[in-house]
PDB file of C-alpha atoms in Angstrom:
ATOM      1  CA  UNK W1354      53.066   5.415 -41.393  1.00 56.00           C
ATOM      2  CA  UNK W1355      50.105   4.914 -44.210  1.00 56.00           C
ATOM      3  CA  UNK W1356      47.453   7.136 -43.127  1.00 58.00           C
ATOM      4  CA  UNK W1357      43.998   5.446 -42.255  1.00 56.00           C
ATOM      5  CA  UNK W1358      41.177   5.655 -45.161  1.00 54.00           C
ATOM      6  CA  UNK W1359      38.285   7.474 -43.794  1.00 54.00           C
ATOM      7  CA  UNK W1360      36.458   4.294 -43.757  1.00 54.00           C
ATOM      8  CA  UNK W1361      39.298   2.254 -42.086  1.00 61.00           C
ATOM      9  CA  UNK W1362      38.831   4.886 -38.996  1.00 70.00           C
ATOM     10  CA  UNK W1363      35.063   2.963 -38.038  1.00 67.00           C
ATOM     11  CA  UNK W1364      35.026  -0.584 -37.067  1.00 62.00           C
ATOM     12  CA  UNK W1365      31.978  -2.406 -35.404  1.00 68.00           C
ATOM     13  CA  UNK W1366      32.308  -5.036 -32.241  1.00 77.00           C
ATOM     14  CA  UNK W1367      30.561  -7.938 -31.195  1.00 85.00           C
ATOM     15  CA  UNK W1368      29.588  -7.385 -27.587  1.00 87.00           C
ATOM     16  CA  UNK W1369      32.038 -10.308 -26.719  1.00 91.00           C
ATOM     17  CA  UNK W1370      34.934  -8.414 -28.539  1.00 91.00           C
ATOM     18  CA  UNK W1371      33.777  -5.294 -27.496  1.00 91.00           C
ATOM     19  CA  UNK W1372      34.146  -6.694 -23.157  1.00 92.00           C
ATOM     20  CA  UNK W1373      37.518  -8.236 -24.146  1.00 94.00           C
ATOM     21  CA  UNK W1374      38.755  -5.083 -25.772  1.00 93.00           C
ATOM     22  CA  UNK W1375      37.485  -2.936 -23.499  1.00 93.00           C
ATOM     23  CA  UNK W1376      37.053  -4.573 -19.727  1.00 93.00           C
ATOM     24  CA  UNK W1377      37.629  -1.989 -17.630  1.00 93.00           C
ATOM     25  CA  UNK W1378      34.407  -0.920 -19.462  1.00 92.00           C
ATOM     26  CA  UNK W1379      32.596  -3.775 -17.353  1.00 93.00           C
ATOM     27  CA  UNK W1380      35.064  -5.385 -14.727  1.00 93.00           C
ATOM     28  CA  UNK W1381      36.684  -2.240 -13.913  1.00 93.00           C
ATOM     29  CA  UNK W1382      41.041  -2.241 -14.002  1.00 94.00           C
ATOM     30  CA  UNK W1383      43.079  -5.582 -15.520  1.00 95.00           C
ATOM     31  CA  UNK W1384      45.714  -3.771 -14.022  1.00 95.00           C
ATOM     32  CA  UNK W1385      47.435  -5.598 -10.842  1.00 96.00           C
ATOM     33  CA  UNK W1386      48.048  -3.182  -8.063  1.00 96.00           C
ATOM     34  CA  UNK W1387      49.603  -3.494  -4.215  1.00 97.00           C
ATOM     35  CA  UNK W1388      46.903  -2.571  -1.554  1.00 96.00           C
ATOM     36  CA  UNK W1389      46.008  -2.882   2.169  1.00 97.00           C
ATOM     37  CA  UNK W1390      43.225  -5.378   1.584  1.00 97.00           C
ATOM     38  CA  UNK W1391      41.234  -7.193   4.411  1.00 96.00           C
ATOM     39  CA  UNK W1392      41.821 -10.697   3.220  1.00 97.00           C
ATOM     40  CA  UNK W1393      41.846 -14.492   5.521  1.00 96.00           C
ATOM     41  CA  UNK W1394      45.274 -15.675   6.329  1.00 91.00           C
ATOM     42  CA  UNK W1395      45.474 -19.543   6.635  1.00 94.00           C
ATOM     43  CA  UNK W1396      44.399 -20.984   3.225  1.00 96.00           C
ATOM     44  CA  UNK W1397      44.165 -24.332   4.613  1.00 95.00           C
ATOM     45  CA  UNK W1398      41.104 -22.590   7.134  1.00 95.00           C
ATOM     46  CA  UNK W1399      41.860 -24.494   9.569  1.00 93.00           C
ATOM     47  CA  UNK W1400      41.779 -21.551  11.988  1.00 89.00           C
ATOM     48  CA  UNK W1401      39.990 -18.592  10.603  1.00 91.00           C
ATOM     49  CA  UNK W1402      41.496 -14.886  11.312  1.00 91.00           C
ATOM     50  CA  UNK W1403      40.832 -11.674   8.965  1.00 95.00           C
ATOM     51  CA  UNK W1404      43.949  -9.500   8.653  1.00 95.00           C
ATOM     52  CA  UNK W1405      44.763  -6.583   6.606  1.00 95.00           C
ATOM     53  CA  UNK W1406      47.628  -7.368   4.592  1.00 95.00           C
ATOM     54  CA  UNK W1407      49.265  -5.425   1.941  1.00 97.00           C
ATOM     55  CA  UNK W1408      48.661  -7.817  -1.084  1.00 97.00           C
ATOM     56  CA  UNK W1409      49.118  -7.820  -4.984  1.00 96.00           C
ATOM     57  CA  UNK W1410      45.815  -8.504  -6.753  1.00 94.00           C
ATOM     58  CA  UNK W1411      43.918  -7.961  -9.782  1.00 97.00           C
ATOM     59  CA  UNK W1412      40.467  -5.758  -9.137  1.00 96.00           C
ATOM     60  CA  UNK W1413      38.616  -7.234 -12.515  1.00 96.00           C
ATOM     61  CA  UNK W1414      39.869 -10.648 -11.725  1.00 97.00           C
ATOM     62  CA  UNK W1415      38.282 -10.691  -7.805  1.00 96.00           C
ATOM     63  CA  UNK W1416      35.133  -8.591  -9.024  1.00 96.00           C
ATOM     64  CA  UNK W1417      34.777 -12.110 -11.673  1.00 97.00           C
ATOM     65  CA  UNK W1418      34.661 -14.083  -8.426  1.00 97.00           C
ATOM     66  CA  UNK W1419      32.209 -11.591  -7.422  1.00 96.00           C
ATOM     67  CA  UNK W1420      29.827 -12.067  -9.470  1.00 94.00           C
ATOM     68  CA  UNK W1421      30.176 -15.917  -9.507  1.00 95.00           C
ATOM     69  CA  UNK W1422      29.063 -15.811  -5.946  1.00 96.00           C
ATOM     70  CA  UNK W1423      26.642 -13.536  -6.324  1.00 94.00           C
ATOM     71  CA  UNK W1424      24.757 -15.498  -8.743  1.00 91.00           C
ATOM     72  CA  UNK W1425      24.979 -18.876  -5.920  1.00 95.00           C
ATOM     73  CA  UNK W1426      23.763 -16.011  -2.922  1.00 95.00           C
ATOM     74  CA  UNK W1427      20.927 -14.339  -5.115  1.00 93.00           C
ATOM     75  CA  UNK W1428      19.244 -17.539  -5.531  1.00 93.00           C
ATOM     76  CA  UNK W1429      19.700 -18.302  -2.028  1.00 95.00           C
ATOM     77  CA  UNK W1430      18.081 -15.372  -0.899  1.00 94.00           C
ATOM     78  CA  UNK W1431      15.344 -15.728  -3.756  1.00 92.00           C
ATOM     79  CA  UNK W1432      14.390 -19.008  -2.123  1.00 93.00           C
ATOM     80  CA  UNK W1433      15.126 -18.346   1.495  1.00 92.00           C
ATOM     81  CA  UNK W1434      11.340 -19.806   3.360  1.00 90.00           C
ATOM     82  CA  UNK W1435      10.245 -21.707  -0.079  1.00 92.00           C
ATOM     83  CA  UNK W1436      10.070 -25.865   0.663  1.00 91.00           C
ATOM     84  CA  UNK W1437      13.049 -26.280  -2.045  1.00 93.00           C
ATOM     85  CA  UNK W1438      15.726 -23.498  -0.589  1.00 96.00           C
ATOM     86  CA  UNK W1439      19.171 -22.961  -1.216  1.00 97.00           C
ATOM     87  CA  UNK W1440      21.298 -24.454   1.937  1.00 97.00           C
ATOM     88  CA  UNK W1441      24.514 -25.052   1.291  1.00 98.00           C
ATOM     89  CA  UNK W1442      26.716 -23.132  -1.213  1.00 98.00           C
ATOM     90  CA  UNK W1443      30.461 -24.699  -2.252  1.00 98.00           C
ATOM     91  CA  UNK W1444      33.179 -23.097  -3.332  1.00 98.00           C
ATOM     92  CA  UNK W1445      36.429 -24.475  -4.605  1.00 98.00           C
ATOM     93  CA  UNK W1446      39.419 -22.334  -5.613  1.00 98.00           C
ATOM     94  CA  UNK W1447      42.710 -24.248  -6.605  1.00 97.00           C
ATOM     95  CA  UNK W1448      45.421 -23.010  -9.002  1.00 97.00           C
ATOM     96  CA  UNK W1449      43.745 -23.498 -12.137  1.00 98.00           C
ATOM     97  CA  UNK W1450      39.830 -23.709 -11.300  1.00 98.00           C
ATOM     98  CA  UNK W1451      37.195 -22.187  -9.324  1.00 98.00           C
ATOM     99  CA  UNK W1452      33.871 -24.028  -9.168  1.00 98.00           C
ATOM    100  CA  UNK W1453      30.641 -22.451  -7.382  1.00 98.00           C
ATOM    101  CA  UNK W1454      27.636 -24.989  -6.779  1.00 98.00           C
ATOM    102  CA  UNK W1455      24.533 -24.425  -4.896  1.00 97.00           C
ATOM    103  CA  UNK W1456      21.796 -26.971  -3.689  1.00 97.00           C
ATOM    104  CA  UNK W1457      17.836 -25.852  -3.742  1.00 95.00           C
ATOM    105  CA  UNK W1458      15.697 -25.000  -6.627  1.00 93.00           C
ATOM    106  CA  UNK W1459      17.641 -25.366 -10.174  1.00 93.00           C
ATOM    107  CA  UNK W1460      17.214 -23.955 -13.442  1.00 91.00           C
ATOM    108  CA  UNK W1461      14.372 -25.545 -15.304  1.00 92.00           C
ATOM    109  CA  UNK W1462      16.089 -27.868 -18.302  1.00 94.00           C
ATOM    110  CA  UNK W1463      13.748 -26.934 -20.904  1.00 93.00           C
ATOM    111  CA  UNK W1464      13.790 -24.769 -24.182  1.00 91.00           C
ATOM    112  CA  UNK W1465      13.094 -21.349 -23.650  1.00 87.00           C
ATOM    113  CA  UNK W1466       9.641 -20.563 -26.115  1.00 86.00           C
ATOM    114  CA  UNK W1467      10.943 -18.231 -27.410  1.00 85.00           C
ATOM    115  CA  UNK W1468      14.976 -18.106 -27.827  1.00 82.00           C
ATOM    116  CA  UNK W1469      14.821 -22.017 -28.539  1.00 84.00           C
ATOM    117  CA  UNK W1470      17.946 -22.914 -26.408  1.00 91.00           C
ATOM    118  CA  UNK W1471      17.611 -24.545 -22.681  1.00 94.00           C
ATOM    119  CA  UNK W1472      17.010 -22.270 -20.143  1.00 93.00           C
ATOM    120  CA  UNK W1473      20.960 -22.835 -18.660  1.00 93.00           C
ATOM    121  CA  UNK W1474      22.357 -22.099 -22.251  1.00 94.00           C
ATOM    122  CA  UNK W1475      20.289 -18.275 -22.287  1.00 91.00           C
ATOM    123  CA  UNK W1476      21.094 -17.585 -18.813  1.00 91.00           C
ATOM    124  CA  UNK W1477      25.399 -18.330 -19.023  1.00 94.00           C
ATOM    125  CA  UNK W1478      26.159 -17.978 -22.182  1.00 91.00           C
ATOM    126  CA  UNK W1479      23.862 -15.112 -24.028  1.00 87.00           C
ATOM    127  CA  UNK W1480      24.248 -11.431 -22.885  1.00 80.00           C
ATOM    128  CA  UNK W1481      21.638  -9.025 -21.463  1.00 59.00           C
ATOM    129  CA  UNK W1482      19.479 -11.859 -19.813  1.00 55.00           C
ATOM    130  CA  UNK W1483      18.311 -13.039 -16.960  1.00 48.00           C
ATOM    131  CA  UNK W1484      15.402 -12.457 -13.916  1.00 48.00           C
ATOM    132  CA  UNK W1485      16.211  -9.240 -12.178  1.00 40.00           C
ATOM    133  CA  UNK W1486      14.856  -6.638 -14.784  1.00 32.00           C
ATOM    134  CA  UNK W1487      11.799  -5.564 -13.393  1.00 41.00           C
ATOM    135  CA  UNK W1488      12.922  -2.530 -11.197  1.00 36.00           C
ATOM    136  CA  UNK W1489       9.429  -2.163  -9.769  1.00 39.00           C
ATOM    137  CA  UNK W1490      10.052  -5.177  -7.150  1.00 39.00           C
ATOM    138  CA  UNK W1491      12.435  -4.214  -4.007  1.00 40.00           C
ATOM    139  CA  UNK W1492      15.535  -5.658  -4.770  1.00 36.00           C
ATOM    140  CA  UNK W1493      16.858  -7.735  -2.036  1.00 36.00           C
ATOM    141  CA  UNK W1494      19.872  -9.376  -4.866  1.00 38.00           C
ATOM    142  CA  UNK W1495      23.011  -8.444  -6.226  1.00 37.00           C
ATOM    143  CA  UNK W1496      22.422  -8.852 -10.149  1.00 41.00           C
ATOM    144  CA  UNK W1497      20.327  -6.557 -11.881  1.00 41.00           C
ATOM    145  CA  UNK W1498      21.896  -5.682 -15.669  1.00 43.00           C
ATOM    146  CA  UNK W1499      21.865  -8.921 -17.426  1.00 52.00           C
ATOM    147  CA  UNK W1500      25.697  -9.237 -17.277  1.00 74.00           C
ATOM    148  CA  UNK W1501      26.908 -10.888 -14.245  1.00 81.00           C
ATOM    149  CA  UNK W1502      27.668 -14.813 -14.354  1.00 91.00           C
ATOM    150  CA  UNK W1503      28.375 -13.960 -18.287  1.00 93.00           C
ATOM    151  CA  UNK W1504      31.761 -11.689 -17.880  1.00 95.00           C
ATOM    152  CA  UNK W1505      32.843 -15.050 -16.046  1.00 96.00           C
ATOM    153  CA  UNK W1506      32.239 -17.032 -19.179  1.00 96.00           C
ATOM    154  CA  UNK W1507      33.563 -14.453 -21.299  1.00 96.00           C
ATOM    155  CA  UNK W1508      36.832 -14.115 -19.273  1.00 97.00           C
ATOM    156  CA  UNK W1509      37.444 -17.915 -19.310  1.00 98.00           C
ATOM    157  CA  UNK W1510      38.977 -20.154 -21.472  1.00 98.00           C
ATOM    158  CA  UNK W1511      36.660 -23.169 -20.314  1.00 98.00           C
ATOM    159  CA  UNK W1512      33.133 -22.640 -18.538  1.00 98.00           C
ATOM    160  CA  UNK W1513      31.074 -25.003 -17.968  1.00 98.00           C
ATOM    161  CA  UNK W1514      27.584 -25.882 -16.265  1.00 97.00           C
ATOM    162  CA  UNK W1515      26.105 -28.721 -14.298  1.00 97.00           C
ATOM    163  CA  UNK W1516      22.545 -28.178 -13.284  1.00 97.00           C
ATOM    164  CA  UNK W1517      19.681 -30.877 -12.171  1.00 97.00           C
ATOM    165  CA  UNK W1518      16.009 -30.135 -12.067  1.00 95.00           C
ATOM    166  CA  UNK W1519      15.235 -33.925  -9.806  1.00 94.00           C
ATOM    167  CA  UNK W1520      14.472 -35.383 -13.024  1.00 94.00           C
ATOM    168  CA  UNK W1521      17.039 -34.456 -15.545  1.00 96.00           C
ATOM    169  CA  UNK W1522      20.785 -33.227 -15.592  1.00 97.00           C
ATOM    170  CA  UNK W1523      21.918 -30.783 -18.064  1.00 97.00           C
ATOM    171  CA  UNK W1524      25.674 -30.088 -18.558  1.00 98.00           C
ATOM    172  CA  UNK W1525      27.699 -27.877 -21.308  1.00 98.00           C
ATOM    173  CA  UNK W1526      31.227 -26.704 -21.431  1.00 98.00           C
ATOM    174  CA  UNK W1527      31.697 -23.655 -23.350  1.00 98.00           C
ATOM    175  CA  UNK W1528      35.201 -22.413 -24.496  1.00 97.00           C
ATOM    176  CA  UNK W1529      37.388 -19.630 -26.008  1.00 97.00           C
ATOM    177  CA  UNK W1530      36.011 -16.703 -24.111  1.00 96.00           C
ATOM    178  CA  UNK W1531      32.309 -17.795 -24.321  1.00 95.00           C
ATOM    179  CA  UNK W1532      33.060 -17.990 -28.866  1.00 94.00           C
ATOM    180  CA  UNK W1533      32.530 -21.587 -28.564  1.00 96.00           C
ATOM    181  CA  UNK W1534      29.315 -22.727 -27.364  1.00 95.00           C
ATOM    182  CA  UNK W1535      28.962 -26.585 -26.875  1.00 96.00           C
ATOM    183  CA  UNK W1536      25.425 -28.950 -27.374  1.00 96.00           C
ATOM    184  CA  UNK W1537      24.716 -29.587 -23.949  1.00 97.00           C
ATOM    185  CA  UNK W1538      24.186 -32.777 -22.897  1.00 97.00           C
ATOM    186  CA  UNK W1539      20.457 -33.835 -21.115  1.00 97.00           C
ATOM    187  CA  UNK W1540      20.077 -37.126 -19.554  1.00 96.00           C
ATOM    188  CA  UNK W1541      17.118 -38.412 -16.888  1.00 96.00           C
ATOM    189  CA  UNK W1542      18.633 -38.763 -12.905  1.00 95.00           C
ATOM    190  CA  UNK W1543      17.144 -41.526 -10.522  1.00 95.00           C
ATOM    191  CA  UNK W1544      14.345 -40.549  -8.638  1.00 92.00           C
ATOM    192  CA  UNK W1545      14.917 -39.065  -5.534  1.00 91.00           C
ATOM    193  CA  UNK W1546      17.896 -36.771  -7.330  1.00 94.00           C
ATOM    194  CA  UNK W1547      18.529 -33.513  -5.500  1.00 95.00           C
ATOM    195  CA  UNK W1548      18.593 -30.296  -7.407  1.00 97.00           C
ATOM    196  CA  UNK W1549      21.655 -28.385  -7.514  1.00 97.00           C
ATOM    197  CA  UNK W1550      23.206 -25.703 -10.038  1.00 97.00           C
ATOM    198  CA  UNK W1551      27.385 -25.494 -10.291  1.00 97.00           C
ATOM    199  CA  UNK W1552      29.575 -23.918 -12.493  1.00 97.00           C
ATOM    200  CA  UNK W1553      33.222 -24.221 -13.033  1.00 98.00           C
ATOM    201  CA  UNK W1554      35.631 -21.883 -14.814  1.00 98.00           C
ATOM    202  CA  UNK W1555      39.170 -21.334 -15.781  1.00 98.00           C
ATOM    203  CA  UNK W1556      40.243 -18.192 -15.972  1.00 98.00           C
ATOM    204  CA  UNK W1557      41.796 -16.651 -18.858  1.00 97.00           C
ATOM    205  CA  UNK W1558      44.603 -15.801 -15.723  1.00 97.00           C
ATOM    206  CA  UNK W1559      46.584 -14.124 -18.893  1.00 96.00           C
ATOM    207  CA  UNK W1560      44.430 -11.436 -19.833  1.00 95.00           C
ATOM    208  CA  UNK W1561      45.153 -10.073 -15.971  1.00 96.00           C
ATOM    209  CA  UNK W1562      48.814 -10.492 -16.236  1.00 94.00           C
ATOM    210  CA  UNK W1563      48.801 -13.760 -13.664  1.00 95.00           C
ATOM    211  CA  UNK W1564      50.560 -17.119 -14.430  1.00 95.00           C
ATOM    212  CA  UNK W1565      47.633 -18.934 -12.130  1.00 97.00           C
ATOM    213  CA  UNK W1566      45.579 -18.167  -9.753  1.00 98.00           C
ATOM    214  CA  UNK W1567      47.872 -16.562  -7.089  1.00 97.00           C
ATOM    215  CA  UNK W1568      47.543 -17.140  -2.782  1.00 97.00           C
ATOM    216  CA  UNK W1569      47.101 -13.321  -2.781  1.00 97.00           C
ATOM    217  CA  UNK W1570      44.052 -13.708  -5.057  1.00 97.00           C
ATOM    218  CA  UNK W1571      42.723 -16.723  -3.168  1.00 98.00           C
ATOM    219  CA  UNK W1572      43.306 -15.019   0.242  1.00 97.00           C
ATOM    220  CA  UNK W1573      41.108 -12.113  -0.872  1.00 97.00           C
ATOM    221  CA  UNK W1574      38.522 -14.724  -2.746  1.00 98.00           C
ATOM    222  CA  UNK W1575      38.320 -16.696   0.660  1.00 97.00           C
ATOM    223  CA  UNK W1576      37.074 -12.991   2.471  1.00 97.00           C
ATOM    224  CA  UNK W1577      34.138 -12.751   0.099  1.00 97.00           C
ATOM    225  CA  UNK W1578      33.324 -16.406   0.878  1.00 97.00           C
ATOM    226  CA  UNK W1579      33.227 -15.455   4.404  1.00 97.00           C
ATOM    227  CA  UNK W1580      30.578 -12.015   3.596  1.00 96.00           C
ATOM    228  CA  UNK W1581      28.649 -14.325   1.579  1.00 96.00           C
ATOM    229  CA  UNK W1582      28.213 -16.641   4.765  1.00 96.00           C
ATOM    230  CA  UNK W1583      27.470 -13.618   7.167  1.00 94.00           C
ATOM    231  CA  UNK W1584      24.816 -12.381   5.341  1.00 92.00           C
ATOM    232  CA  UNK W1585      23.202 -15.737   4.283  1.00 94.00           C
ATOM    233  CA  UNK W1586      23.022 -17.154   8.020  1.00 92.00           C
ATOM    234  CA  UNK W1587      20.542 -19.874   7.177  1.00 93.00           C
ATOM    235  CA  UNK W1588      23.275 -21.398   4.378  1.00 96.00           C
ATOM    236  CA  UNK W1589      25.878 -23.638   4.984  1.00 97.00           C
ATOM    237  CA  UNK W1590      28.564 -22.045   3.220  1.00 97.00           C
ATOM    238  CA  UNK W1591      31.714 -25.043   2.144  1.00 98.00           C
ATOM    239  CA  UNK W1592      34.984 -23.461   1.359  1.00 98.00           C
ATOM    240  CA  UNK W1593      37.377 -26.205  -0.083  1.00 98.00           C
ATOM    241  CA  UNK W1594      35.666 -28.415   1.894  1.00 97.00           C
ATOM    242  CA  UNK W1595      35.655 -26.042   5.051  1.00 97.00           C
ATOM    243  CA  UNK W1596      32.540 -25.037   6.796  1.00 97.00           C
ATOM    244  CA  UNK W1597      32.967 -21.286   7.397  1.00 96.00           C
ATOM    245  CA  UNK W1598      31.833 -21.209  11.056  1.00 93.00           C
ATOM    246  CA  UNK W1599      30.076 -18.138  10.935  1.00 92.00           C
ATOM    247  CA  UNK W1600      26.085 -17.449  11.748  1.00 82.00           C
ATOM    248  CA  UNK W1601      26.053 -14.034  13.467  1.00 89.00           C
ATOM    249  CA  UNK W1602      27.512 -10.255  12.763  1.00 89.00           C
ATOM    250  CA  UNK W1603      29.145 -11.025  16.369  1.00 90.00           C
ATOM    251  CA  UNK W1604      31.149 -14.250  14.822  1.00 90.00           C
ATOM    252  CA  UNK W1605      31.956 -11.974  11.664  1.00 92.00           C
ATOM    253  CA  UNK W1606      33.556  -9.433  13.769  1.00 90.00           C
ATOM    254  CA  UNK W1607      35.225 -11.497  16.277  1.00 90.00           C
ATOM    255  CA  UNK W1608      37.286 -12.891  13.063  1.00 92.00           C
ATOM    256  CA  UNK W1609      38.480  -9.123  12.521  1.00 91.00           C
ATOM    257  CA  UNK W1610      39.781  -8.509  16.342  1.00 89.00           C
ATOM    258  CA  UNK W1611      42.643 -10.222  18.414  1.00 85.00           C
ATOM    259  CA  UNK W1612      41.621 -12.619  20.527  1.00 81.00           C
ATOM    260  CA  UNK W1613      40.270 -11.342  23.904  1.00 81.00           C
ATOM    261  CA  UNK W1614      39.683  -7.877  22.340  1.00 86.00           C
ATOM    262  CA  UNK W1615      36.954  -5.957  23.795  1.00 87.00           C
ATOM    263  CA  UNK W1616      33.914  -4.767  21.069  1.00 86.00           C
ATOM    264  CA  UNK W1617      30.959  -3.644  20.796  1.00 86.00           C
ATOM    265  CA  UNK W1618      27.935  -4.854  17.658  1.00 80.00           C
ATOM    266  CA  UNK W1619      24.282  -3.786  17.210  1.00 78.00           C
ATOM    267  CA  UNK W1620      22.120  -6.570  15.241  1.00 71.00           C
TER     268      UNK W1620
END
């Protein structure tokens, strides 16, 4: 074996390469593993019940979905009393896809002054930004290191964004691990248009040793759709077209227990 030159030994990353080479770094493990795992057991939701179940899943690939649903729930509770709040957030998982829209106050489409890309563009697809630097404000949200909602883009092999502001739309697809950013597309909406933001992404499902997006990973997916809902009550929250019907810690819990089984909550 050819002994590496001294200057062969150093080699310098993008940050993109440097997440994809190194995503336990920000994901945590790519490694699938068999766990007990609180997860919901009818996919089609027609009747909701939490079990534990001993399940085979991916811990970067769920912690993805994380912080896709995150980004809907942040702005929800950003806007929770304003006259333009978030109130219903939709989620749809299938084998390929998993698309996360929210209704309520959008991202402005307009060029940043100073990056000179639209506001969307610098939010999804550029690291280290976003609104949730200034650690002198109580934080009440889930983001706070400029990462987030990107590691979804980077980790997919098509990502793409759908926002309206009322008066315009703005849509881009972005591909190849967030390497191939696409002109996004801005065109004026009738009046009376209501503002929503929704992304949809396709996970690289390679990169976590997965031939699709497995019922163990969309069992597990459909639990954090249910937390979301608990602690948004004032959201509707749409799961494949499902309401989740849950409003109050009691609901929550009564999803955990048998039927008819005695317990006890505080509020």
């Amino acid at each position: 074996m050819a002994k590496k030159t001294t200057t062969s030994k150093y080699v310098k990353l993008s940050q993109i390469e440097h997440v994809l080479i190194r995503p336990d770094t920000y994901v945590g493990s790519i490694n699938n593993e068999e766990k007990d795992m609180y997860v919901i057991d009818d996919l089609t939701l027609e009747n909701i019940n939490v079990v534990k179940k001993n399940i085979n899943y991916n811990p970067a690939f769920v912690k993805l979905f994380d912080e896709a649903i995150v980004n809907a729930s942040d702005q929800a509770i950003r806007t929770t009393g304003s006259r333009n709040s978030v109130k219903v957030i939709k989620i749809t998982i299938d084998k390929e896809k998993i698309s996360i829209e929210n209704d309520g106050e959008s991202i402005p489409i307009e060029l940043h002054p100073e990056e000179k890309v639209y506001n969307a563009e610098l939010i999804f697809s550029n690291l280290l930004t976003g609104q949730n630097f200034d650690d002198s404000e109580e934080r009440t949200v889930g983001g706070k290191n400029g990462m987030g909602v990107k590691l979804v883009n980077i980790f997919s092999t098509k990502f793409i964004v759908d926002t309206c502001d009322g008066k315009k739309k703005y849509k881009q697809i972005v591909k190849e691990n967030m390497q191939s950013i696409g002109k996004p597309t801005v065109k004026p909406v009738e009046k009376g248009t209501k503002s929503y933001t929704k992304i949809t992404y396709y996970p690289d499902v390679q990169r976590f040793g997965l031939k699709e997006i497995d019922d163990d990973s969309i069992s597990l997916m459909m639990k954090r759709c249910l937390d979301i809902a608990v602690y948004n009550p004032k959201v509707r929250v749409v799961v494949n077209g499902k309401t989740i019907p849950v409003k109050t810690v009691k609901d929550y819990m009564q999803m955990h227990l048998p039927e008819g089984e005695e317990f006890f909550y505080e509020k």
